[in-house]
CSV table of C-alpha atoms and ligand atoms in Angstrom, one decimal:
chain,number,residue,atom,x,y,z
T,246,MET,CA,90.2,95.6,106.1
T,247,MET,CA,88.4,98.4,106.9
T,248,PHE,CA,87.1,102.1,105.8
T,249,MET,CA,88.9,104.4,107.4
T,250,MET,CA,88.8,108.8,106.9
T,251,ASN,CA,89.6,111.0,109.9
T,252,PRO,CA,88.1,114.0,109.4
T,253,THR,CA,90.7,116.1,111.9
T,254,ALA,CA,93.6,114.0,110.8
T,255,PRO,CA,96.3,116.2,111.1
T,256,VAL,CA,99.1,118.2,108.4
T,257,THR,CA,100.7,115.6,105.8
T,258,ILE,CA,104.2,116.0,104.9
T,259,ARG,CA,104.9,115.6,100.9
T,260,LYS,CA,108.9,113.5,102.1
T,261,GLY,CA,109.9,111.3,99.9
T,262,LEU,CA,108.5,111.9,96.9
T,263,SER,CA,109.9,114.7,94.3
T,264,GLY,CA,108.4,117.8,92.8
T,265,THR,CA,105.1,117.7,95.4
T,266,ALA,CA,104.3,120.7,97.8
T,267,SER,CA,106.0,120.3,101.6
T,268,SER,CA,102.0,120.9,102.8
T,269,ARG,CA,99.0,119.9,102.3
T,270,ARG,CA,95.7,120.1,104.2
T,271,ARG,CA,94.0,116.6,104.5
T,272,SER,CA,90.7,117.1,103.6
T,273,GLY,CA,88.0,114.1,105.4
T,274,ARG,CA,85.1,114.0,103.1
T,275,GLY,CA,84.3,110.5,101.4
T,276,THR,CA,82.0,108.6,103.7
T,277,ALA,CA,79.1,108.5,100.8
T,278,GLY,CA,79.4,106.8,97.0
T,279,PRO,CA,81.6,104.3,97.5
T,280,SER,CA,80.6,100.9,99.7
T,281,ILE,CA,83.0,100.0,102.5
T,282,VAL,CA,84.1,96.1,102.1
T,283,PRO,CA,85.4,93.7,104.5
T,284,ASP,CA,88.6,91.5,104.9
T,285,LEU,CA,88.3,87.7,102.8
T,286,ALA,CA,89.8,84.8,103.9
T,287,PRO,CA,93.8,84.5,102.5
T,288,CYS,CA,93.9,83.3,99.5
T,289,GLY,CA,97.7,82.3,99.3
T,290,ILE,CA,99.8,85.0,99.1
T,291,MET,CA,102.9,85.2,97.0
T,292,ALA,CA,105.9,85.7,100.8
T,293,LEU,CA,107.6,89.1,100.0
T,294,ALA,CA,110.5,89.4,101.9
T,295,SER,CA,111.0,92.7,104.3
T,296,GLY,CA,115.0,92.8,102.4
T,297,ASP,CA,113.1,91.8,98.8
T,298,HIS,CA,113.1,95.7,98.0
T,299,PRO,CA,114.7,98.5,99.1
T,300,PRO,CA,112.7,99.6,102.4
T,301,SER,CA,111.9,103.8,102.8
T,302,THR,CA,113.9,106.4,104.4
T,303,ARG,CA,111.0,108.4,104.8
T,304,HIS,CA,110.3,108.4,108.7
T,305,ASN,CA,111.8,110.6,112.1
T,306,GLY,CA,108.2,111.3,113.2
T,307,ALA,CA,106.5,112.4,109.6
T,308,PRO,CA,103.3,110.9,109.0
T,309,PRO,CA,102.0,108.4,107.4
T,310,MET,CA,102.0,109.1,103.6
T,311,ASN,CA,98.6,108.1,101.7
T,312,VAL,CA,98.8,106.6,99.0
T,313,LEU,CA,95.6,105.9,96.3
T,314,ILE,CA,96.2,102.3,94.0
T,315,THR,CA,92.6,102.5,92.2
T,316,GLY,CA,93.2,99.2,89.3
T,317,GLY,CA,94.3,97.6,93.0
T,318,ALA,CA,92.7,94.6,92.9
T,319,GLY,CA,94.5,93.9,90.0
T,320,PHE,CA,96.3,92.1,88.5
T,321,ILE,CA,99.8,95.0,88.5
T,322,GLY,CA,98.0,96.6,91.0
T,323,ALA,CA,97.4,94.2,93.6
T,324,ASN,CA,101.5,93.7,94.0
T,325,PHE,CA,102.0,97.3,94.2
T,326,VAL,CA,99.7,97.1,96.8
T,327,HIS,CA,102.0,94.3,98.5
T,328,GLN,CA,104.8,95.7,97.2
T,329,THR,CA,104.5,99.3,99.0
T,330,LEU,CA,104.2,98.3,102.4
T,331,VAL,CA,106.9,96.3,102.1
T,332,ARG,CA,108.7,98.9,100.5
T,333,HIS,CA,107.0,101.8,102.5
T,334,PRO,CA,106.7,100.2,105.7
T,335,ASP,CA,104.2,103.6,107.1
T,336,ALA,CA,102.2,104.3,104.2
T,337,LYS,CA,98.4,104.1,104.2
T,338,VAL,CA,96.8,102.8,101.5
T,339,THR,CA,94.0,103.2,100.1
T,340,VAL,CA,92.9,100.8,97.5
T,341,LEU,CA,90.2,102.2,94.8
T,342,ASP,CA,88.7,99.6,92.4
T,343,LYS,CA,85.3,99.2,91.1
T,344,LEU,CA,86.2,95.4,91.0
T,345,THR,CA,84.9,94.4,87.5
T,346,TYR,CA,86.1,91.0,85.7
T,347,ALA,CA,89.5,92.1,86.6
T,348,GLY,CA,89.4,92.9,90.3
T,349,ASN,CA,89.7,90.3,92.6
T,350,ARG,CA,89.4,90.8,96.8
T,351,GLY,CA,90.6,88.3,96.8
T,352,SER,CA,94.0,89.7,96.1
T,353,LEU,CA,94.1,92.1,99.1
T,354,ALA,CA,92.6,89.6,102.2
T,355,ASP,CA,94.6,89.7,104.8
T,356,LEU,CA,96.9,93.3,105.0
T,357,GLY,CA,95.5,94.4,107.4
T,358,GLU,CA,94.8,97.4,108.5
T,359,ARG,CA,96.6,99.8,106.0
T,360,VAL,CA,95.3,98.5,103.8
T,361,ASP,CA,91.5,100.6,102.9
T,362,LEU,CA,90.0,98.4,99.7
T,363,VAL,CA,86.6,101.9,98.3
T,364,VAL,CA,84.7,99.3,96.1
T,365,GLY,CA,83.7,102.5,93.4
T,366,ASP,CA,84.9,103.5,89.5
T,367,ILE,CA,87.4,106.1,89.2
T,368,ALA,CA,84.9,108.0,86.2
T,369,ASP,CA,82.7,108.5,89.0
T,370,ALA,CA,83.4,111.9,90.4
T,371,ASP,CA,81.6,112.6,93.7
T,372,THR,CA,83.3,109.1,94.2
T,373,VAL,CA,87.2,110.4,93.5
T,374,ASP,CA,87.1,113.2,95.0
T,375,PRO,CA,87.2,112.8,98.8
T,376,LEU,CA,89.8,109.8,98.2
T,377,VAL,CA,92.3,112.0,96.0
T,378,ALA,CA,91.8,114.7,98.8
T,379,GLY,CA,93.3,112.8,101.8
T,380,ALA,CA,95.6,111.5,99.2
T,381,ASP,CA,99.7,112.4,98.8
T,382,VAL,CA,100.1,110.6,95.5
T,383,VAL,CA,97.7,108.7,92.9
T,384,VAL,CA,99.0,106.1,91.8
T,385,HIS,CA,97.1,104.9,88.8
T,386,PHE,CA,96.4,101.5,87.5
T,387,ALA,CA,92.4,100.9,87.0
T,388,ALA,CA,91.8,100.6,83.1
T,389,GLU,CA,90.2,97.4,80.8
T,390,SER,CA,93.0,95.9,80.4
T,391,HIS,CA,92.8,93.2,77.7
T,392,ASN,CA,92.7,93.5,73.3
T,393,ASP,CA,90.6,90.7,73.3
T,394,ASN,CA,88.0,92.0,74.2
T,395,SER,CA,88.7,95.4,73.7
T,396,LEU,CA,88.2,94.2,69.7
T,397,ARG,CA,84.6,92.3,71.7
T,398,ASP,CA,83.7,95.7,72.4
T,399,PRO,CA,85.6,98.8,72.9
T,400,SER,CA,83.0,101.2,75.2
T,401,PRO,CA,83.9,100.0,79.0
T,402,PHE,CA,87.3,101.0,77.8
T,403,ILE,CA,86.6,104.6,76.3
T,404,ARG,CA,84.5,105.1,79.6
T,405,THR,CA,87.0,103.9,81.7
T,406,ASN,CA,90.7,104.7,80.5
T,407,LEU,CA,89.5,108.0,78.9
T,408,VAL,CA,87.1,109.3,81.5
T,409,GLY,CA,88.1,108.0,84.1
T,410,THR,CA,92.0,109.2,83.6
T,411,PHE,CA,90.2,112.3,83.2
T,412,THR,CA,88.3,112.3,85.8
T,413,LEU,CA,91.6,111.7,88.4
T,414,LEU,CA,93.3,114.1,86.6
T,415,GLU,CA,90.4,116.3,87.2
T,416,ALA,CA,90.3,115.8,90.7
T,417,VAL,CA,94.5,115.7,91.6
T,418,ARG,CA,94.0,119.3,89.6
T,419,ARG,CA,91.9,120.8,92.1
T,420,HIS,CA,93.9,119.7,95.4
T,421,LYS,CA,97.8,119.5,94.5
T,422,VAL,CA,98.1,116.0,94.3
T,423,ARG,CA,100.9,113.6,92.8
T,424,PHE,CA,99.8,111.2,90.5
T,425,HIS,CA,102.0,108.7,88.0
T,426,HIS,CA,100.5,107.8,85.6
T,427,ILE,CA,100.6,103.5,84.8
T,428,SER,CA,100.6,103.1,80.6
T,429,THR,CA,101.6,100.1,78.7
T,430,ASP,CA,104.2,100.5,75.8
T,431,GLU,CA,101.8,99.4,73.1
T,432,VAL,CA,100.4,102.7,72.4
T,433,TYR,CA,103.2,102.6,70.6
T,434,GLY,CA,101.9,100.5,68.0
T,435,ASP,CA,103.9,97.0,67.1
T,436,LEU,CA,108.1,97.3,65.9
T,437,GLU,CA,108.7,93.8,62.7
T,438,LEU,CA,110.6,90.9,63.7
T,439,ASP,CA,113.9,91.9,62.3
T,440,ASP,CA,113.5,95.8,63.3
T,441,PRO,CA,117.2,96.5,65.4
T,442,ALA,CA,115.0,98.8,67.5
T,443,LYS,CA,113.9,99.8,70.4
T,444,PHE,CA,110.2,102.2,71.8
T,445,GLU,CA,111.9,104.3,73.4
T,446,PRO,CA,110.7,107.8,74.7
T,447,THR,CA,110.3,109.4,72.0
T,448,THR,CA,109.2,107.0,69.7
T,449,PRO,CA,105.7,108.0,68.3
T,450,TYR,CA,102.9,107.0,69.3
T,451,ASN,CA,100.3,105.0,66.9
T,452,PRO,CA,98.2,102.8,68.3
T,453,SER,CA,96.3,99.6,66.5
T,454,SER,CA,93.7,98.4,69.6
T,455,PRO,CA,91.0,99.7,70.5
T,456,TYR,CA,93.0,99.0,74.1
T,457,SER,CA,96.0,100.4,72.8
T,458,SER,CA,94.7,104.2,71.8
T,459,SER,CA,92.6,104.2,74.3
T,460,LYS,CA,96.0,104.0,76.2
T,461,ALA,CA,97.4,106.2,74.4
T,462,GLY,CA,94.8,108.7,75.2
T,463,SER,CA,95.1,108.6,78.1
T,464,ASP,CA,98.3,109.3,78.1
T,465,LEU,CA,98.2,112.7,75.7
T,466,LEU,CA,95.0,113.9,78.3
T,467,VAL,CA,98.6,112.9,81.0
T,468,ARG,CA,100.3,115.4,79.0
T,469,ALA,CA,98.8,118.3,78.4
T,470,TRP,CA,97.1,117.9,82.3
T,471,VAL,CA,100.7,118.6,83.1
T,472,ARG,CA,101.8,121.1,80.2
T,473,SER,CA,98.2,123.1,80.8
T,474,PHE,CA,97.9,123.0,84.3
T,475,GLY,CA,100.3,122.3,86.0
T,476,VAL,CA,99.6,118.8,87.2
T,477,GLU,CA,102.0,116.8,89.1
T,478,ALA,CA,103.1,114.1,87.0
T,479,THR,CA,104.9,111.1,86.0
T,480,ILE,CA,103.6,107.9,83.7
T,481,SER,CA,105.2,105.1,82.7
T,482,ASN,CA,105.1,103.1,80.2
T,483,CYS,CA,105.1,99.1,81.0
T,484,SER,CA,106.0,95.7,78.8
T,485,ASN,CA,104.3,92.6,78.5
T,486,ASN,CA,104.6,91.5,82.7
T,487,TYR,CA,104.4,88.5,84.4
T,488,GLY,CA,103.6,86.9,87.6
T,489,SER,CA,100.7,86.2,90.4
T,490,TYR,CA,97.7,87.2,90.6
T,491,GLN,CA,97.8,87.5,86.7
T,492,HIS,CA,93.7,87.1,85.3
T,493,ILE,CA,93.9,83.8,83.3
T,494,GLU,CA,92.1,84.8,80.8
T,495,LYS,CA,96.4,86.4,79.6
T,496,PHE,CA,98.8,85.1,77.9
T,497,ILE,CA,100.3,83.0,80.6
T,498,PRO,CA,98.3,82.1,82.7
T,499,ARG,CA,95.2,80.8,80.2
T,500,GLN,CA,97.8,78.2,79.8
T,501,ILE,CA,99.0,77.5,82.9
T,502,THR,CA,95.8,77.5,84.2
T,503,ASN,CA,95.4,75.3,80.4
T,504,LEU,CA,97.4,73.0,81.2
T,505,ILE,CA,95.9,72.4,85.2
T,506,ASP,CA,93.0,70.8,83.8
T,507,GLY,CA,94.7,68.6,81.1
T,508,VAL,CA,93.9,70.9,78.0
T,509,ARG,CA,95.9,72.0,75.0
T,510,PRO,CA,97.8,75.3,75.3
T,511,ARG,CA,96.4,77.5,73.0
T,512,LEU,CA,98.0,79.8,70.8
T,513,TYR,CA,96.8,82.4,68.5
T,514,GLY,CA,98.4,82.3,64.7
T,515,ALA,CA,102.2,80.7,64.2
T,516,GLY,CA,103.2,81.9,67.7
T,517,ALA,CA,106.2,83.8,66.0
T,518,ASN,CA,104.4,87.5,68.1
T,519,VAL,CA,107.6,88.9,69.9
T,520,ARG,CA,106.4,90.4,73.6
T,521,ASP,CA,109.0,91.8,76.3
T,522,TRP,CA,108.2,90.0,79.2
T,523,ILE,CA,109.2,91.6,83.0
T,524,HIS,CA,108.7,90.2,86.4
T,525,VAL,CA,105.3,92.6,87.8
T,526,ARG,CA,107.9,93.4,91.1
T,527,ASP,CA,110.5,94.3,88.6
T,528,HIS,CA,107.6,96.6,87.2
T,529,ASN,CA,106.2,98.2,89.9
T,530,ASP,CA,110.0,98.4,91.9
T,531,ALA,CA,110.8,100.9,89.2
T,532,VAL,CA,107.4,102.7,89.1
T,533,TRP,CA,108.3,103.4,93.3
T,534,ASP,CA,111.7,104.8,91.9
T,535,ILE,CA,109.8,106.5,89.0
T,536,ILE,CA,107.8,108.3,92.2
T,537,GLU,CA,110.6,109.3,94.8
T,538,ARG,CA,113.0,110.4,92.7
T,539,GLY,CA,111.2,110.6,88.5
T,540,ARG,CA,111.3,114.6,86.6
T,541,ILE,CA,107.3,116.3,86.9
T,542,GLY,CA,106.2,115.7,83.4
T,543,GLU,CA,108.5,113.7,82.4
T,544,THR,CA,108.2,109.8,79.9
T,545,TYR,CA,109.6,106.5,81.8
T,546,LEU,CA,109.6,103.3,79.2
T,547,ILE,CA,110.2,100.2,81.6
T,548,GLY,CA,111.3,96.6,79.9
T,549,ALA,CA,113.4,94.2,81.0
T,550,ASP,CA,115.8,92.9,78.1
T,551,GLY,CA,112.7,89.0,77.6
T,552,GLU,CA,111.9,90.2,74.4
T,553,LYS,CA,110.6,86.1,73.4
T,554,SER,CA,107.9,84.7,70.4
T,555,ASN,CA,104.5,83.0,71.8
T,556,ARG,CA,105.7,80.7,70.9
T,557,GLU,CA,109.2,80.1,73.1
T,558,VAL,CA,107.0,80.4,76.1
T,559,VAL,CA,104.5,78.6,75.7
T,560,GLU,CA,106.8,75.2,74.8
T,561,LEU,CA,108.7,76.7,78.1
T,562,ILE,CA,105.6,76.6,80.7
T,563,LEU,CA,105.2,72.8,78.7
T,564,GLU,CA,108.4,71.6,79.7
T,565,LEU,CA,108.3,72.9,83.4
T,566,MET,CA,105.3,71.6,83.7
T,567,GLY,CA,106.9,67.9,82.3
T,568,ARG,CA,104.8,67.8,79.0
T,569,ASP,CA,106.2,67.4,75.5
T,570,PRO,CA,106.7,71.0,74.4
T,571,ASN,CA,105.2,70.2,71.2
T,572,ASP,CA,101.9,69.7,72.5
T,573,TYR,CA,100.4,73.0,72.0
T,574,ASP,CA,97.0,73.5,69.8
T,575,HIS,CA,97.4,77.4,66.8
T,576,VAL,CA,94.2,79.0,67.2
T,577,ALA,CA,92.8,81.3,65.1
T,578,ASP,CA,94.5,84.6,64.9
T,579,ARG,CA,94.1,87.8,66.5
T,580,PRO,CA,92.5,90.3,64.7
T,581,GLY,CA,95.1,93.3,64.5
T,582,HIS,CA,97.7,91.1,66.2
T,583,ASP,CA,100.7,93.1,66.8
T,584,MET,CA,103.9,91.5,65.3
T,585,ARG,CA,106.5,92.6,67.6
T,586,TYR,CA,107.2,95.0,71.3
T,587,ALA,CA,111.0,95.8,72.3
T,588,ILE,CA,111.6,98.3,75.4
T,589,ASP,CA,114.0,100.4,75.6
T,590,SER,CA,114.5,100.9,79.4
T,591,THR,CA,117.7,103.2,79.5
T,592,LYS,CA,116.8,106.0,80.4
T,593,LEU,CA,115.0,104.4,83.2
T,594,VAL,CA,118.4,102.9,84.2
T,595,GLN,CA,120.5,105.8,83.6
T,596,GLU,CA,118.2,108.6,85.3
T,597,LEU,CA,117.0,106.9,88.3
T,598,GLY,CA,119.5,104.1,88.8
T,599,TRP,CA,116.5,101.4,88.8
T,600,SER,CA,117.5,97.4,87.1
T,601,PRO,CA,115.2,94.3,87.1
T,602,ARG,CA,116.1,91.6,89.4
T,603,TYR,CA,113.4,89.1,87.8
T,604,THR,CA,114.8,87.6,85.2
T,605,ASP,CA,116.0,84.8,84.6
T,606,PHE,CA,112.5,83.9,83.2
T,607,ARG,CA,112.4,80.9,84.3
T,608,SER,CA,112.6,80.6,88.1
T,609,GLY,CA,110.5,83.1,87.2
T,610,LEU,CA,107.9,81.5,85.5
T,611,ARG,CA,108.7,77.7,87.4
T,612,ALA,CA,107.3,79.9,90.7
T,613,THR,CA,104.4,81.9,88.8
T,614,ILE,CA,104.0,78.4,87.6
T,615,ASP,CA,103.3,76.8,91.2
T,616,TRP,CA,101.6,79.9,91.7
T,617,TYR,CA,98.9,79.0,90.0
T,618,ARG,CA,99.0,75.4,91.5
T,619,GLY,CA,98.4,77.2,94.6
T,620,ASN,CA,96.1,79.5,94.1
T,621,GLU,CA,93.1,77.4,92.8
T,622,ALA,CA,91.1,78.4,94.4
T,623,TRP,CA,91.3,82.3,93.3
T,624,TRP,CA,91.1,81.1,89.9
T,625,ARG,CA,88.6,78.5,89.9
T,626,PRO,CA,85.5,80.1,89.6
T,627,LEU,CA,86.2,82.3,86.8
T,628,LYS,CA,88.0,79.2,84.1
T,629,ALA,CA,84.5,78.2,82.8
T,630,GLU,CA,83.5,82.1,82.1
T,631,VAL,CA,86.8,82.6,80.1
T,632,GLU,CA,87.1,79.5,78.0
T,633,ALA,CA,83.9,80.2,77.4
T,634,ALA,CA,84.3,83.4,74.9
T,635,TYR,CA,87.6,81.8,74.0
T,636,ALA,CA,85.6,79.1,72.3
T,637,ALA,CA,82.7,81.2,70.4
T,638,GLN,CA,85.5,82.8,68.2
T,639,GLY,CA,87.7,79.9,67.8
T,640,GLN,CA,90.5,80.9,70.4
B,131,NAD,P1,93.6,94.3,85.0
B,131,NAD,O1,93.1,93.6,84.2
B,131,NAD,O2,94.4,92.8,86.2
B,131,NAD,O3,93.6,95.0,86.2
B,131,NAD,C1,92.6,96.1,86.3
B,131,NAD,C2,91.5,95.8,87.4
B,131,NAD,O4,91.3,97.7,86.8
B,131,NAD,C3,91.1,95.6,88.1
B,131,NAD,O5,91.1,94.7,89.3
B,131,NAD,C4,89.1,96.5,88.1
B,131,NAD,O6,88.1,96.1,88.3
B,131,NAD,C5,89.7,97.9,88.0
B,131,NAD,N1,89.3,98.7,87.5
B,131,NAD,C6,88.9,98.4,86.1
B,131,NAD,N2,87.4,99.6,85.6
B,131,NAD,C7,87.4,100.0,86.7
B,131,NAD,C8,86.9,101.5,86.8
B,131,NAD,N3,86.6,102.0,86.1
B,131,NAD,N4,87.2,102.0,87.6
B,131,NAD,C9,88.0,101.5,88.8
B,131,NAD,N5,88.4,100.4,88.6
B,131,NAD,C10,87.8,99.6,88.0
B,131,NAD,O7,95.5,94.8,84.7
B,131,NAD,P2,96.8,94.8,84.8
B,131,NAD,O8,96.8,94.1,83.6
B,131,NAD,O9,96.5,95.4,86.3
B,131,NAD,O10,96.5,96.7,84.9
B,131,NAD,C11,97.2,97.2,85.0
B,131,NAD,C12,97.4,98.6,84.6
B,131,NAD,O11,99.4,98.6,84.0
B,131,NAD,C13,96.2,99.7,83.4
B,131,NAD,O12,96.6,100.7,82.7
B,131,NAD,C14,97.6,98.3,81.7
B,131,NAD,O13,96.6,99.4,80.9
B,131,NAD,C15,98.8,98.6,82.3
B,131,NAD,N6,99.2,97.6,82.0
B,131,NAD,C16,99.6,96.8,82.2
B,131,NAD,C17,101.2,95.2,81.5
B,131,NAD,C18,100.5,94.1,81.5
B,131,NAD,O14,101.3,92.8,80.8
B,131,NAD,N7,99.4,93.4,82.3
B,131,NAD,C19,101.5,95.9,80.6
B,131,NAD,C20,101.6,97.4,81.1
B,131,NAD,C21,101.2,98.1,81.2
B,132,TDX,O1,95.2,82.3,74.7
B,132,TDX,C1,96.7,83.3,73.6
B,132,TDX,N1,97.1,82.2,73.3
B,132,TDX,C2,98.3,83.7,72.5
B,132,TDX,O2,99.1,83.3,71.3
B,132,TDX,C3,96.5,84.3,74.7
B,132,TDX,C4,95.3,85.0,75.3
B,132,TDX,C5,97.3,85.7,73.9
B,132,TDX,N2,98.0,85.0,73.0
B,132,TDX,C6,98.8,86.2,73.0
B,132,TDX,C7,98.2,86.3,72.3
B,132,TDX,C8,99.8,88.3,72.3
B,132,TDX,O3,100.8,88.5,71.2
B,132,TDX,O4,100.4,86.4,73.5
B,132,TDX,C9,100.3,86.8,73.6
B,132,TDX,C10,100.1,87.9,74.4
B,132,TDX,O5,99.0,88.0,74.9
B,132,TDX,P1,98.1,89.2,75.9
B,132,TDX,O6,98.2,87.2,77.0
B,132,TDX,O7,96.6,88.7,75.6
B,132,TDX,O8,98.8,90.4,76.6
B,132,TDX,P2,99.4,92.0,75.0
B,132,TDX,O9,98.4,91.1,73.9
B,132,TDX,O10,100.2,91.1,74.6
B,132,TDX,O11,98.5,92.9,76.4
B,132,TDX,C11,100.0,92.5,77.6
B,132,TDX,O12,101.0,93.9,77.2
B,132,TDX,C12,100.5,95.1,77.3
B,132,TDX,C13,98.3,93.6,78.5
B,132,TDX,O13,97.5,92.4,78.6
B,132,TDX,C14,98.5,94.9,78.2
B,132,TDX,O14,97.2,94.6,79.6
B,132,TDX,C15,99.6,95.7,78.4
B,132,TDX,O15,99.9,96.3,77.9
């Protein structure tokens, strides 16, 4: 993986991106600020067949599309990088990632010269500006993403999720670059277990935690920059993702890696809380559909009708790993724990024709378990510290 920016690069025609200007002079700045990270050893990338995603139709001699992906060394962002290389064989990808505890350069190993990893902070305007200037589209995944961490210390959530998004918005405004903002269903608060309602794009914001409130704030910044400054942006709010490369602090990989270590899964409270699970690849397919065909200024909700209680998920993991489904522990509940999330993705399905492809949760979970079994070197260095932090709060 090399860092490359060509000051004499030709004008890029931004074909295939809805609502973008037809051409724009690319800046060649960007050699100061971010450090350059060399490639690392491969870590067993989950294979993506070339037929696995609809191929790009953006060819005909057009110069390569430059995609800037923030947070591309994290869970969803890394999967997005892998999927982008397949879906857009002509794309050049630059990842801007601070490599916090949640970023893992191993998730991007062995991807070749089409991917550059720039280590830097989205809240640092000097780092962000030249990278945005060289991009045709910015896909913004970078965030502090874990609710439990936001309860321990909210401060990085404010800086990254709010100041970082603001910094990116100012750069895309300055350079007139298409922007897609990745957000979460948690901005809508939660639902009762017996409520027939699901979240819709018009549901009022009602976030519960420092994490979800910082994401809600970042969404509102994007909306304001669209309306006030004409920034060409879209927003997506997705439900809980699962799949490969997810940090082991999160629910599903924590339980899988506990079981690999012979430790019983840990369920917060009674385990009745419901999450609406979607495979990470389905999320990312929807993101590309929105970038390519979504209407500027619109919010799209992404979900795959995957509602399951935490207890059901733990019992299925236990079964798939050959253990007694009742072999888990109840631990201290999360303060302010949201009860239920549920997404109505009708707008996305009807307007853009998206549909999820990984709808069999059982086989998706089995593949995810296999991935963690096969990639212990990727997660092992994190495990002791993650479990020590949970143990300190009775979880
Ligand atoms: P993650 O924590 O796995 O990855 C976040 C990445 O952002 C990491 O690589 C980290 O190093 C990077 N990062 C953090 N602060 C940064 C900064 N200041 N500058 C540059 N990079 C920084 O998160 P994820 O689960 O992949 O989530 C990605 C996005 O998707 C987030 O915006 C999150 O809110 C959203 N989302 C996640 C889920 C889910 O289920 N995980 C669901 C819906 C939406
Ligand atoms: O050990 C655990 N035991 C447990 O019961 C952990 C880590 C979690 N849980 C529960 C809490 C939640 O009800 O499992 C559920 C899922 O927990 P997380 O993986 O922490 O996800 P959640 O809080 O639902 O948020 C996730 O989905 C929305 C992502 O982390 C967010 O980034 C995204 O916005």
